[in-house]
CSV table of C-alpha atoms in Angstrom, one decimal:
chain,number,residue,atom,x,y,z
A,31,UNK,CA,53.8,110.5,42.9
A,32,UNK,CA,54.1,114.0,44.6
A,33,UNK,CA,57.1,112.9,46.3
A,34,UNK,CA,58.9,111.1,43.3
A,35,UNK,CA,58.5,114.7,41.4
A,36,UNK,CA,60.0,116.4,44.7
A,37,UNK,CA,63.2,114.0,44.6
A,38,UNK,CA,63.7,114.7,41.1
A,39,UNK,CA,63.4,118.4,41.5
A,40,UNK,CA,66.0,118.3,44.5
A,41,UNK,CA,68.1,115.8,42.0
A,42,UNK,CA,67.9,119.3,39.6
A,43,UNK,CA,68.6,122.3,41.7
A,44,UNK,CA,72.0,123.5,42.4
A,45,UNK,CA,72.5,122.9,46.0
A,46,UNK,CA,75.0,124.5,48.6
A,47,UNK,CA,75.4,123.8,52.6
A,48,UNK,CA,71.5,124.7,53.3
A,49,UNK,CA,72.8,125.5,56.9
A,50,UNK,CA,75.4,124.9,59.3
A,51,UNK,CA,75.6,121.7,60.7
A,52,UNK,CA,72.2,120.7,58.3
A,53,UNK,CA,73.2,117.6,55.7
A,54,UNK,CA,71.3,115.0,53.6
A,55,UNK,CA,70.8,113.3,50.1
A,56,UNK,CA,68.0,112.5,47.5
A,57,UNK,CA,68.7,109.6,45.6
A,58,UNK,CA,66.7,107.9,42.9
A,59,UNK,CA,67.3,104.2,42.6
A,60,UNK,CA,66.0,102.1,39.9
A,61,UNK,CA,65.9,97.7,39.8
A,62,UNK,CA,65.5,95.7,36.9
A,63,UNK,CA,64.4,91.9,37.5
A,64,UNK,CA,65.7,89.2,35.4
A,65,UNK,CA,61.7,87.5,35.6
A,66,UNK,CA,58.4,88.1,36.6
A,67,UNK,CA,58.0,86.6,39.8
A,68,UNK,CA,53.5,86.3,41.2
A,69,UNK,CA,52.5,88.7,38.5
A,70,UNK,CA,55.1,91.1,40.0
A,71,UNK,CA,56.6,94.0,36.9
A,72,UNK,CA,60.3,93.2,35.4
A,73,UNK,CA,61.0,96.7,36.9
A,74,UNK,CA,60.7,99.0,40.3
A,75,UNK,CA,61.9,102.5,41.5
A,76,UNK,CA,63.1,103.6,44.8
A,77,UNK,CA,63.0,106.9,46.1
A,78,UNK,CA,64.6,108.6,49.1
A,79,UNK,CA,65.2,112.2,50.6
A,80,UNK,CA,67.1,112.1,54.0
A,81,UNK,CA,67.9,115.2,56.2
A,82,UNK,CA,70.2,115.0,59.0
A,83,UNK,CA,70.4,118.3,61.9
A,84,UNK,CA,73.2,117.5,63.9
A,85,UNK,CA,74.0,120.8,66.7
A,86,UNK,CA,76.6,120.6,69.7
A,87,UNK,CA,75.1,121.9,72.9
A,88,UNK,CA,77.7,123.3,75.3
A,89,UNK,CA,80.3,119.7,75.5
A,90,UNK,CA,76.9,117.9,74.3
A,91,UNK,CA,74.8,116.9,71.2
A,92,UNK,CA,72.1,117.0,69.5
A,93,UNK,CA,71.2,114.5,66.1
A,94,UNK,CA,67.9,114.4,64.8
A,95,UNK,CA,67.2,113.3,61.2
A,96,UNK,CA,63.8,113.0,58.8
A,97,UNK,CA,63.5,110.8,55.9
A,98,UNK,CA,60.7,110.7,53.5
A,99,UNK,CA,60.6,107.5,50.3
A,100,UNK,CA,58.5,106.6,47.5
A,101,UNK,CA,58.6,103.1,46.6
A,102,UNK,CA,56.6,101.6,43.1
A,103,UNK,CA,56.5,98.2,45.1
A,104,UNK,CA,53.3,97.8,47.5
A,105,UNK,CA,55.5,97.2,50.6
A,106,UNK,CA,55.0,100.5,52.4
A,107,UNK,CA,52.1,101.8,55.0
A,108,UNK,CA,50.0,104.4,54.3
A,109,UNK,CA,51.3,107.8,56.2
A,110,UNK,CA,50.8,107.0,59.6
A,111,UNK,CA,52.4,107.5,63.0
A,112,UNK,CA,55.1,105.1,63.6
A,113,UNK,CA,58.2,106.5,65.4
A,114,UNK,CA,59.7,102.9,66.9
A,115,UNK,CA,58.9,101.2,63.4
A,116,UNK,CA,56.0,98.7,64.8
A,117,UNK,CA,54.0,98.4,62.2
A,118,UNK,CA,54.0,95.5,59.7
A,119,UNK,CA,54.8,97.8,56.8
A,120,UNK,CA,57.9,100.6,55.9
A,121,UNK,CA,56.3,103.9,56.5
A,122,UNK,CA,56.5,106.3,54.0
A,123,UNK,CA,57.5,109.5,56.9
A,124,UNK,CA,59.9,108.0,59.6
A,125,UNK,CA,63.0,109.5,62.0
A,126,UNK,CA,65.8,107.4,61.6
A,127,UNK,CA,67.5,109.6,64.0
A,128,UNK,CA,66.5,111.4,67.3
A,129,UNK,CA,68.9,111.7,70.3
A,130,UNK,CA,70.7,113.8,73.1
A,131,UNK,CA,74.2,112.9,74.1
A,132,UNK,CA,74.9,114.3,77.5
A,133,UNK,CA,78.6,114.3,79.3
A,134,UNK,CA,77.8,113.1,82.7
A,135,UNK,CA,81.7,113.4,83.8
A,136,UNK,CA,84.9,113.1,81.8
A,137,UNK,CA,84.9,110.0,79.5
A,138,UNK,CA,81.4,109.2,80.4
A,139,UNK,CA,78.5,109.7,78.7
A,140,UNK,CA,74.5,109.5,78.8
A,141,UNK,CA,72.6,109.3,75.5
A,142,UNK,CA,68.8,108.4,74.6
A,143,UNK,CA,66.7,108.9,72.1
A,144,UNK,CA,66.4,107.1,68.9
A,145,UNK,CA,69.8,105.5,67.3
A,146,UNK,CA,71.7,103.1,65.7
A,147,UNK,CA,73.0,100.1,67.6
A,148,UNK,CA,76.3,98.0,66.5
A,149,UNK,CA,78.4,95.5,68.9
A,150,UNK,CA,79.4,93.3,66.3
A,151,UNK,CA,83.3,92.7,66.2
A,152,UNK,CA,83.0,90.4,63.1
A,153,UNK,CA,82.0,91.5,59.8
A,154,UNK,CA,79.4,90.0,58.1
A,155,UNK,CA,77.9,87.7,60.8
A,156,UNK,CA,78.0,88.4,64.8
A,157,UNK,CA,76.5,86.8,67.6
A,158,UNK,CA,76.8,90.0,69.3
A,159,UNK,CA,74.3,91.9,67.2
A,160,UNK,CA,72.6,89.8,64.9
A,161,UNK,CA,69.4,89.8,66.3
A,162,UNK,CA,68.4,93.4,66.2
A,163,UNK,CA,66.0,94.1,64.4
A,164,UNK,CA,66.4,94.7,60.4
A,165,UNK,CA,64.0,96.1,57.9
A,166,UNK,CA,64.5,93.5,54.9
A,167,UNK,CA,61.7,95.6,52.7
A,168,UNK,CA,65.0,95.0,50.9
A,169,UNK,CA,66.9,91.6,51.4
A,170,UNK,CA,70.0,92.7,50.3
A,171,UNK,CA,70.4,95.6,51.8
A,172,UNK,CA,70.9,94.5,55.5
A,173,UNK,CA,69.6,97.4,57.1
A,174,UNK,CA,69.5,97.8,60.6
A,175,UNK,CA,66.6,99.6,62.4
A,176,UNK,CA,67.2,102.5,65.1
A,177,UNK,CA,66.0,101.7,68.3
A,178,UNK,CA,64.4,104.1,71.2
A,179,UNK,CA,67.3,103.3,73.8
A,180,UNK,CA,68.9,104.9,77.0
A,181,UNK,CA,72.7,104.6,76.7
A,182,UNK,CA,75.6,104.6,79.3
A,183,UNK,CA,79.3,104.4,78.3
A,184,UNK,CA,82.6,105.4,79.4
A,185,UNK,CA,85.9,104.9,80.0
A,186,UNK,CA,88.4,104.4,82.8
A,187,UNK,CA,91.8,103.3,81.4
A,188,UNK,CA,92.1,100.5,79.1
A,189,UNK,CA,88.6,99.5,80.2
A,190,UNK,CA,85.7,100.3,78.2
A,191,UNK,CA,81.6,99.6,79.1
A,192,UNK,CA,78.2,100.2,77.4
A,193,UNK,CA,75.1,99.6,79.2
A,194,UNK,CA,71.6,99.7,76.7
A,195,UNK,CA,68.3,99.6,78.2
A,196,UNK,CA,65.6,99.3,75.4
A,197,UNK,CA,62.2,99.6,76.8
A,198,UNK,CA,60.4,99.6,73.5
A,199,UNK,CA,60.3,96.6,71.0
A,200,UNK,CA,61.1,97.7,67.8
A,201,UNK,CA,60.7,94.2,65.2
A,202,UNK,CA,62.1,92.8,62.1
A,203,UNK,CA,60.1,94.1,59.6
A,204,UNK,CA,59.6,91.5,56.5
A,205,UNK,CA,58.4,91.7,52.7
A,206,UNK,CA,55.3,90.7,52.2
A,207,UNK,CA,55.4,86.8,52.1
A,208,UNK,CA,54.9,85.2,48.9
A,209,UNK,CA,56.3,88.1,47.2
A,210,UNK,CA,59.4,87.9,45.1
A,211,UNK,CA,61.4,89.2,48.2
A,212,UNK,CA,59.8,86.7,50.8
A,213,UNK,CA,58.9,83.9,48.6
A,214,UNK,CA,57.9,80.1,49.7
A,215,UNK,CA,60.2,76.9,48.6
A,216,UNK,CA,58.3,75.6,45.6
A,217,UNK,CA,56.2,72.9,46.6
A,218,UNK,CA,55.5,73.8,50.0
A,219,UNK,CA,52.5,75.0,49.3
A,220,UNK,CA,49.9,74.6,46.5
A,221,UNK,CA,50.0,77.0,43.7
A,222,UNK,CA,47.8,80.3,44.4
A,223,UNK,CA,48.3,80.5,48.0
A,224,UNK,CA,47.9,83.8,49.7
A,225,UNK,CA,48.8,85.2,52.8
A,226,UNK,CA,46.8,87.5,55.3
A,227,UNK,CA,49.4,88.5,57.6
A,228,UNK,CA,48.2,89.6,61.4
A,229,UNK,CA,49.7,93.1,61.7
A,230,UNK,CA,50.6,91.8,65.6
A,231,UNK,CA,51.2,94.7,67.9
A,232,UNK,CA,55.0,93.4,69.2
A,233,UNK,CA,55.2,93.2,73.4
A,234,UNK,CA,56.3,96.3,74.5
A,235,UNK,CA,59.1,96.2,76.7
A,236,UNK,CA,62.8,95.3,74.7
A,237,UNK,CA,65.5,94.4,76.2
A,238,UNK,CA,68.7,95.2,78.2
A,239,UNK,CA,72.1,95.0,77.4
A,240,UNK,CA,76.0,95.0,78.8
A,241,UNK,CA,79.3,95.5,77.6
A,242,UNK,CA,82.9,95.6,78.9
A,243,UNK,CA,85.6,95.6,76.9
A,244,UNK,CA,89.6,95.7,77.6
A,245,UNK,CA,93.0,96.5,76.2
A,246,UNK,CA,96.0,94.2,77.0
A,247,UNK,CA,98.9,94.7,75.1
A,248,UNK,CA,98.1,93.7,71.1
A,249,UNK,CA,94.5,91.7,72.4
A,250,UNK,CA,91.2,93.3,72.4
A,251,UNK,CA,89.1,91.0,74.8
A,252,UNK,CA,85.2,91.7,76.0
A,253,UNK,CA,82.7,90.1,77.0
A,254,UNK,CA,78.6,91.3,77.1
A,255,UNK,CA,75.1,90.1,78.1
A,256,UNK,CA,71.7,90.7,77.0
A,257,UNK,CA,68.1,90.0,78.3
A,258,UNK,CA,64.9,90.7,77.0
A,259,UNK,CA,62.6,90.4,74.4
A,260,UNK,CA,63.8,88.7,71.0
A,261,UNK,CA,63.1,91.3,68.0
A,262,UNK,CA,62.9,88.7,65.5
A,263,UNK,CA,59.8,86.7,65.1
A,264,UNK,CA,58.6,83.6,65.3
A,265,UNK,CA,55.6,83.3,62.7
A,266,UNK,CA,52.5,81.4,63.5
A,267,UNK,CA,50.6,79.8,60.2
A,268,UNK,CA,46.8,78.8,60.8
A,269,UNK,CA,44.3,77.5,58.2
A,270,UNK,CA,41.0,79.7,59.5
A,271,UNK,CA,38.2,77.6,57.5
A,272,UNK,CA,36.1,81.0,57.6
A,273,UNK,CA,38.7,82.2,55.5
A,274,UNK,CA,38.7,79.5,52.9
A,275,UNK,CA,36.2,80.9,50.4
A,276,UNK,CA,38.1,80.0,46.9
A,277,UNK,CA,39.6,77.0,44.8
A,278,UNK,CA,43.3,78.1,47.3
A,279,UNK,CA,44.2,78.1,50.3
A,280,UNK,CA,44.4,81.4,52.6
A,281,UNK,CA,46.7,81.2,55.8
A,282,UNK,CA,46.9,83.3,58.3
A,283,UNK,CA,49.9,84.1,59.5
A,284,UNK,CA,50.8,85.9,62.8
A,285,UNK,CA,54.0,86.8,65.0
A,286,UNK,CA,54.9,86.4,68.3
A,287,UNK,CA,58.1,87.3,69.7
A,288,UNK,CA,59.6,85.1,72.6
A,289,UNK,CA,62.0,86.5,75.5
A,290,UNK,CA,65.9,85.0,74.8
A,291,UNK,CA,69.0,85.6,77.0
A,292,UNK,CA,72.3,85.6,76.0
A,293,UNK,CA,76.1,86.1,77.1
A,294,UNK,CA,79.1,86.3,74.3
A,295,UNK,CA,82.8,86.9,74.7
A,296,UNK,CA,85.0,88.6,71.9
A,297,UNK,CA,88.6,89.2,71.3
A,298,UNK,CA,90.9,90.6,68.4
A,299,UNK,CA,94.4,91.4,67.8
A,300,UNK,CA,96.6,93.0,65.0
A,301,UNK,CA,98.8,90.5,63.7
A,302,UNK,CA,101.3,92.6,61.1
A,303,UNK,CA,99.3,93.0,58.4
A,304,UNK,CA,96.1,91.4,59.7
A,305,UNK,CA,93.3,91.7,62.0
A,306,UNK,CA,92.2,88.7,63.3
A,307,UNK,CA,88.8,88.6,65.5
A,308,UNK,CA,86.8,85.7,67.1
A,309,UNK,CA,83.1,85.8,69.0
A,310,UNK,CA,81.2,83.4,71.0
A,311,UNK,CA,78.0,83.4,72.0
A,312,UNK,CA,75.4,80.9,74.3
A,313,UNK,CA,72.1,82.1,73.7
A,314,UNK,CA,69.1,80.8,75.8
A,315,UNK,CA,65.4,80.5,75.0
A,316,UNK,CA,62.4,78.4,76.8
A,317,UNK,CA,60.3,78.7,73.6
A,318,UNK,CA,60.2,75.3,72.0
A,319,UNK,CA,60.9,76.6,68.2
A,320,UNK,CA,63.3,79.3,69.3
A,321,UNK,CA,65.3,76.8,71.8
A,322,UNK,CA,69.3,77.7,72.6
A,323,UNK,CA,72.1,78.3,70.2
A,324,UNK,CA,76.0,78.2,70.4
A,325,UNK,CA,77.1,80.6,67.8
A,326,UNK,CA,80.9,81.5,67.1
A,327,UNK,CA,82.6,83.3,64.1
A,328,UNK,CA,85.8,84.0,63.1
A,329,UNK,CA,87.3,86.9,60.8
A,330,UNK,CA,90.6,87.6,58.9
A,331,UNK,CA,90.6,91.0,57.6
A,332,UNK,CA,93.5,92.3,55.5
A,333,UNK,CA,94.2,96.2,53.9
A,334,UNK,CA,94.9,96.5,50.9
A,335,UNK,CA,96.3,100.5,50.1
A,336,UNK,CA,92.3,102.1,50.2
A,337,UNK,CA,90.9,98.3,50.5
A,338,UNK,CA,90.2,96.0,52.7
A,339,UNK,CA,89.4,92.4,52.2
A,340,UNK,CA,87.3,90.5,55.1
A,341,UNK,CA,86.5,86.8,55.6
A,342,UNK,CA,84.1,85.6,58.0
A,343,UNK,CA,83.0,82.0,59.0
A,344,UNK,CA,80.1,81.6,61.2
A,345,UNK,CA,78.3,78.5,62.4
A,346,UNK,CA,75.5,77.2,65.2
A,347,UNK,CA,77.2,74.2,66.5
A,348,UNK,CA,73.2,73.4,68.4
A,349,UNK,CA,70.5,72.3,65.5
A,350,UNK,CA,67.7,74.6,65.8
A,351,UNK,CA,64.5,72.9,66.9
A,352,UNK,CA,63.0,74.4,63.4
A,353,UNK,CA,63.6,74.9,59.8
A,354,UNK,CA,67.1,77.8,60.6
A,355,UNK,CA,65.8,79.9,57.6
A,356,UNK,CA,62.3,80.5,60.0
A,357,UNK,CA,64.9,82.1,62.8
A,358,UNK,CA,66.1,84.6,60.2
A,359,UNK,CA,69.9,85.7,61.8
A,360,UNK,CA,70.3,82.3,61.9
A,361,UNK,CA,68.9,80.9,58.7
A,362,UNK,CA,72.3,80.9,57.0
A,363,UNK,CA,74.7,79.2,59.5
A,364,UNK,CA,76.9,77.8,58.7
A,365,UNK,CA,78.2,80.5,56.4
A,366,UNK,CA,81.7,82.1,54.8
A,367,UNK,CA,81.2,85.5,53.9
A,368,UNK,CA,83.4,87.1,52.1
A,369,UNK,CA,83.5,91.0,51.3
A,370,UNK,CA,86.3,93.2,48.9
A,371,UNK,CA,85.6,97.0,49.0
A,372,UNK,CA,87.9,99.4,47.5
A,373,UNK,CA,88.1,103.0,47.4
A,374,UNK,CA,89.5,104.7,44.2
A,375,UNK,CA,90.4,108.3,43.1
A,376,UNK,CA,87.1,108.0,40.8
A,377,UNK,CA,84.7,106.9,43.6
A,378,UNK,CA,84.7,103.0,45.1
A,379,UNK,CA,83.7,99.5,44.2
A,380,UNK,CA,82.8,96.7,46.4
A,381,UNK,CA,82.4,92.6,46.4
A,382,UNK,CA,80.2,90.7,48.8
A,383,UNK,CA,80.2,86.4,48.6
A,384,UNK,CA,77.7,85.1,51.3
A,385,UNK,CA,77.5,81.3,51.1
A,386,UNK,CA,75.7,78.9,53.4
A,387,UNK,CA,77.3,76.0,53.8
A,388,UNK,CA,74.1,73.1,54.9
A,389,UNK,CA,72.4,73.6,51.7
A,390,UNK,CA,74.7,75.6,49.3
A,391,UNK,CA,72.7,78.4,48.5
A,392,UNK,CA,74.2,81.9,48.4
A,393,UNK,CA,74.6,85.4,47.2
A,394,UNK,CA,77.6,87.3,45.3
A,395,UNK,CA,76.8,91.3,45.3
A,396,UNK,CA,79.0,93.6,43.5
A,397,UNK,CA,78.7,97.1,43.3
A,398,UNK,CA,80.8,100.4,41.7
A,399,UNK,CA,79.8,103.7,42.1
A,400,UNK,CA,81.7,106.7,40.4
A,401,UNK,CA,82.0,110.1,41.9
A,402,UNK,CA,80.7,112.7,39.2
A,403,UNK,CA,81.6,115.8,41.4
A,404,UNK,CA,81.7,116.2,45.0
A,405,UNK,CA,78.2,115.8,45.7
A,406,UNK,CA,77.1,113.9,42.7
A,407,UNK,CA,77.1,109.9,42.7
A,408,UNK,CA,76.2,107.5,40.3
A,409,UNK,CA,76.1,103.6,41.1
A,410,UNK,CA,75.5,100.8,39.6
A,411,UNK,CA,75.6,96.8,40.6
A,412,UNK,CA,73.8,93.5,40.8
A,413,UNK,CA,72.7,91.0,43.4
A,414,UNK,CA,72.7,87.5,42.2
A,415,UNK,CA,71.4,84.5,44.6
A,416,UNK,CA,71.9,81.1,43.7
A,417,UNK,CA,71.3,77.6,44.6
A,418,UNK,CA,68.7,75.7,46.9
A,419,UNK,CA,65.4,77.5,46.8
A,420,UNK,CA,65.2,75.4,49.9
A,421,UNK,CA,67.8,77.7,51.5
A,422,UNK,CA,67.2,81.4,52.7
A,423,UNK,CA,69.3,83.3,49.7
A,424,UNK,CA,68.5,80.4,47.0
A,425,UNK,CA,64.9,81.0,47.5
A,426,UNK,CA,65.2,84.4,46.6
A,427,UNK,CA,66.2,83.6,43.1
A,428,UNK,CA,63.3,85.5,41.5
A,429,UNK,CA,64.7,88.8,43.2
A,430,UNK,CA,68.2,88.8,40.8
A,431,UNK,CA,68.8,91.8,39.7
A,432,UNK,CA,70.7,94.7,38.4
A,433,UNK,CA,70.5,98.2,40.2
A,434,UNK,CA,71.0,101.5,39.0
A,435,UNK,CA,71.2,104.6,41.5
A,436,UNK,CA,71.7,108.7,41.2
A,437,UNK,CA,72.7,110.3,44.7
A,438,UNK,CA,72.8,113.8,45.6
A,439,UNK,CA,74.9,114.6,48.7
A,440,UNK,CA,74.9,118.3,50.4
């Protein structure tokens, strides 16, 4: 409560550049459900204030950011220490941001800390960068999760590299299963079934990553490799009879998070109007529910004045030894996704159509958000899944809703 009255008292004050190179937001976001869903309310609030230090340090920098949230919803931790986002739970107090970039010679750099990580060359789905690790306290959001990282790049020429070395696991963080953001298929299970979900310490070492990409003429090619630890789970039910002390069931459910290997080649080019992109990927995996994929995608992207319209297809052309939706980045494939963003002189409007094409299930997103003054933003939009509950977006068909957020900016 304390901190819901502090966003709306930053929402209220007149605000100016607090200091230089010091920025941030407060933003109150508000969902309304179209059904109960497990006794869950019609309604829930969202509150977050985000401060971002970025300083330069001779031909080097400096980013370190603190952001505080409030959420109505039981799906946060209780203020504890969590700095490479571990536990099972969305801490309340967490550093999105944390990291020194240091020029080790001209056109080659040295950065670690905590940040943001991004190969992906497709939009909407890649191979590349799907499996690092996203926070879906949210499912629509697709937000990625920083990682604590040691980072190498550079240029000579037209080439281009990025080595990664992540020694810390930092995992998908889920809803709380059974809720309406992490429900069960109907019938799966019977009626009343709860969860007790192992709050599994991940392994500690990550993984380790390369890149190389080139410039020939109108092509972009590259090709990268990665080793390591897999950030998304694999979850482990068990029936504990000690447990069972009621009319329903209780299952246990723990995570374990198996090593993977992977190589993946890219390449785009500008064709007039159009940018056209392709990925491959061969992942490998001795864990007999994880097993190997073959995962490509392909992307037409088009501008339109301030818009841009994208269309991605994505596919696994190896069955997955388990149920795909249970191996989260890959429980859509196949999948078109198709995204229309615009921006206008009153502020910017966007379209997302995600559709998996096994079981027809699927998600259409829109969003508009108008520009009161410079540093004043109101949104609103919807997220609507449809189809098979059997599928990973139909299932979540007791999360439709309609969303309503104020931003502040300074």
């Amino acid at each position: 409560m304390r901190t819901a009255l502090l966003l709306l008292l930053l929402l209220a004050l007149p605000c100016s550049a607090l200091a230089e190179g010091f920025s941030g937001y407060a933003e109150v976001k508000g969902f309304a459900y179209g059904e109960r869903f497990a006794g869950e309310p019609y309604g829930a609030g969202w509150g977050t204030l985000y401060g971002k230090w970025e300083q330069r340090l001779a031909e080097g920098q400096f980013t370190a950011s603190l952001r505080a949230e409030w959420l109505t919803s039981p799906q946060t931790s209780p203020l504890v220490f969590d700095p490479a986002d571990r536990k099972l739970r969305r801490p309340p107090l967490s550093a999105p941001e944390l990291w020194l970039r240091v020029p080790l010679a001209p056109s080659h750099d040295l950065e670690f800390g905590r940040f943001q990580l991004g190969w992906g060359k497709t939009d909407g789905y890649s191979p590349a960068d799907a499996f690092l690790p996203r926070d879906l306290t949210d499912p629509f959001a697709d937000e990625k999760l920083p990682l604590w990282a040691i980072r190498l790049s550079g240029q000579e020429e037209n080439l281009r590299y990025q080595a990664v070395l992540v020694p810390v696991t930092t995992p998908w963080r889920l809803p709380p299963l059974g809720s309406r953001n992490a429900p069960i298929a109907s019938g799966a299970l019977p009626a009343g079934t709860t969860f007790q979900e192992q709050d599994d310490a991940p392994p500690l070492p990550g993984f380790a990553a390369l890149r190389l990409l080139a410039t020939h003429g109108d092509w972009d090619l590259g090709v990268w490799a990665r080793s390591g630890v897999r950030p998304a789970p694999i979850l482990a039910f068990s029936l504990d009879p000690a447990m069972q002390t009621g009319p329903v069931p209780v299952i246990s459910v723990g995570r374990r998070y198996p090593r993977e290997h992977g190589v993946g080649v890219e390449v785009s080019r500008v064709a007039g109007p159009y940018v056209l992109r392709g990925e491959a990927a061969a992942l490998f995996s001795a864990d007999r529910e994880l097993g190997d994929a073959l995962i490509g995608t392909l992307s037409v992207e088009r501008g339109f004045g301030d818009g841009t319209l994208l269309v991605t297809l994505a596919g696994n052309a190896i069955d997955p030894p388990v149920d795909p939706t249970l191996l989260f980045d890959r429980g859509l494939l196949p999948a078109l996704i198709v995204a229309w963003n615009r921006t206008e002189e009153w502020g910017a409007w966007k379209l997302v159509w995600d559709c998996g094409l096994e079981r027809g299930d699927g998600l259409v997103k829109a969003e508009v958000g108008y520009n009161v003054t410079d540093t004043w933003k109101v949104t609103v939009g919807g997220d609507l899944p449809y189809g098979s509950d059997q599928g990973p977006l139909g299932a979540l068909h007791g999360a439709r809703r309609v969303v309503a957020a104020v931003h502040r900016s300074w």
